[in-house]
Amino acid sequence: MAAEPGARTRVLLAEDEPTVAHVLGELISGDPSMELVGVARDAAEAAEMAGRTTPDVAVVDVKMPGGGGPRAAREIRERSPGTAILALSAYEDQSSVLQMLRVGAVGYLVKGGTVDQILEGIRRAVRGQSVLSAEVAGNVVRELAAHLARDERTSEQVEDRRRRVLSLLSGGGPDIALQPIAELATGRVVGVEALARFREPPQRPDLWFEEAAAVGLRTELEVAALRSALDRLPALPSGAYLSVNMSPAIAAEEAARETLAQTSSDRVVLEITEHAPVEDYDVLGQVLADVRSQGTRLAVDDAGAGFASLRHILRLEPDIIKLDITLTRAIDQDRARRALASGLIAFASEIGAAIVAEGIETREEIQALQDLGVEYGQGYFLARPAPEAPPAALALAS
Ligand code: G
Ligand code: MN
């Protein structure tokens, strides 16, 4: 609801961490166009204060006690329907963001944003404009934009998505395509990556996983994909390993741990993407230690593309480092890519890891990679992902 011209924007802060509450409180009271009407420490208190003070904006921590941000947001809306709710989080947690939006938050701020970003976020919320933190990762922004664009976020739509994911799961999960990983010098197939494929829209695997996450079924979908992938192991050329994908957040989930415990072996490589942040290295480390003790090797996927590269790789101590497709692309024509790749290659040999280059599309890229000392690769130039398992060796026609 728009404040009257000249009137100060009345802001309620719902935040249980005292230091954050203090800093934000100071920030809001210090701005001449704003007035802090209260600071609530849990969801129930936030609802009560909102009912009493009917603020223009409520800034709500997504992880607060007493049912968390989503409960606080829901109850604030009930007691004070004119209040615009802004979710506040310590990190880019996609599922909390989506939950908050579903119960009616108009936007999202990341703690640690600049003073200006936070104040501007509050001003935009009161003008009825959507608020997106600049720090929210790209895929989250896409999801958010889609959500905010919909005026009516009906529970029917959520139910419909959920049903589609559940129906895929009850049908045995996604299809699997197999793409060989070959020794570049000989074409010998050393491994095969299993990739999830979807016949139904949105078809793109990343979008399917995002949709599943939005309806609380991400773990289920990842585990289904993992199981379907592991089923293909007997079809592989003898001696080739099966490389399966998993996001770091899922690795610690009970269902994933069970599947891994049942199927880990020295013919399995677990690829952990570098695109997603790792929230707890200790937990992830323990899970990975368990599967590695059964012979499973560990690969860092998409290296050079995402989060905290070297620190991440260093902590996971992988057996294999997969160079991201964006580093391989036209590497023969680009010194900067060669420099970055050669840094990663030196680092890999330092820690005793093998390098696999992803996304090779030309002979020239293979040559440049070999000149840099890369032994293994995969990509359309070698073979596209296909439903059937590849042969034991690829013909690298010259
Ligand atoms: O995140 P991950 O590296 O596991 O994903 C690999 C994706 O890249 C798969 O969807 C696969 O189909 C695709 N892919 C594999 N090889 C190539 C390639 O040579 N070029 C392009 N553009 N994509 C590829
Ligand atoms: Mn992968």
PDB file of C-alpha atoms and ligand atoms in Angstrom, residues 193 195 245 271 301-302 322 358, ligand 2:
ATOM      1  CA  GLU A 193      28.286 -39.948 -17.818  1.00  0.00           C
ATOM      2  CA  LEU A 195      22.459 -37.515 -17.843  1.00  0.00           C
ATOM      3  CA  ASN A 245      25.518 -36.241 -11.004  1.00  0.00           C
ATOM      4  CA  GLU A 271      30.021 -35.761  -9.836  1.00  0.00           C
ATOM      5  CA  ASP A 301      31.787 -30.968 -12.054  1.00  0.00           C
ATOM      6  CA  ASP A 302      31.790 -27.681 -13.988  1.00  0.00           C
ATOM      7  CA  LYS A 322      35.828 -31.749 -14.886  1.00  0.00           C
ATOM      8  CA  GLU A 358      33.684 -31.185 -20.946  1.00  0.00           C
TER       9      GLU A 358
HETATM   10 MN    MN B   2      28.167 -33.689 -14.980  1.00  0.00          MN
END
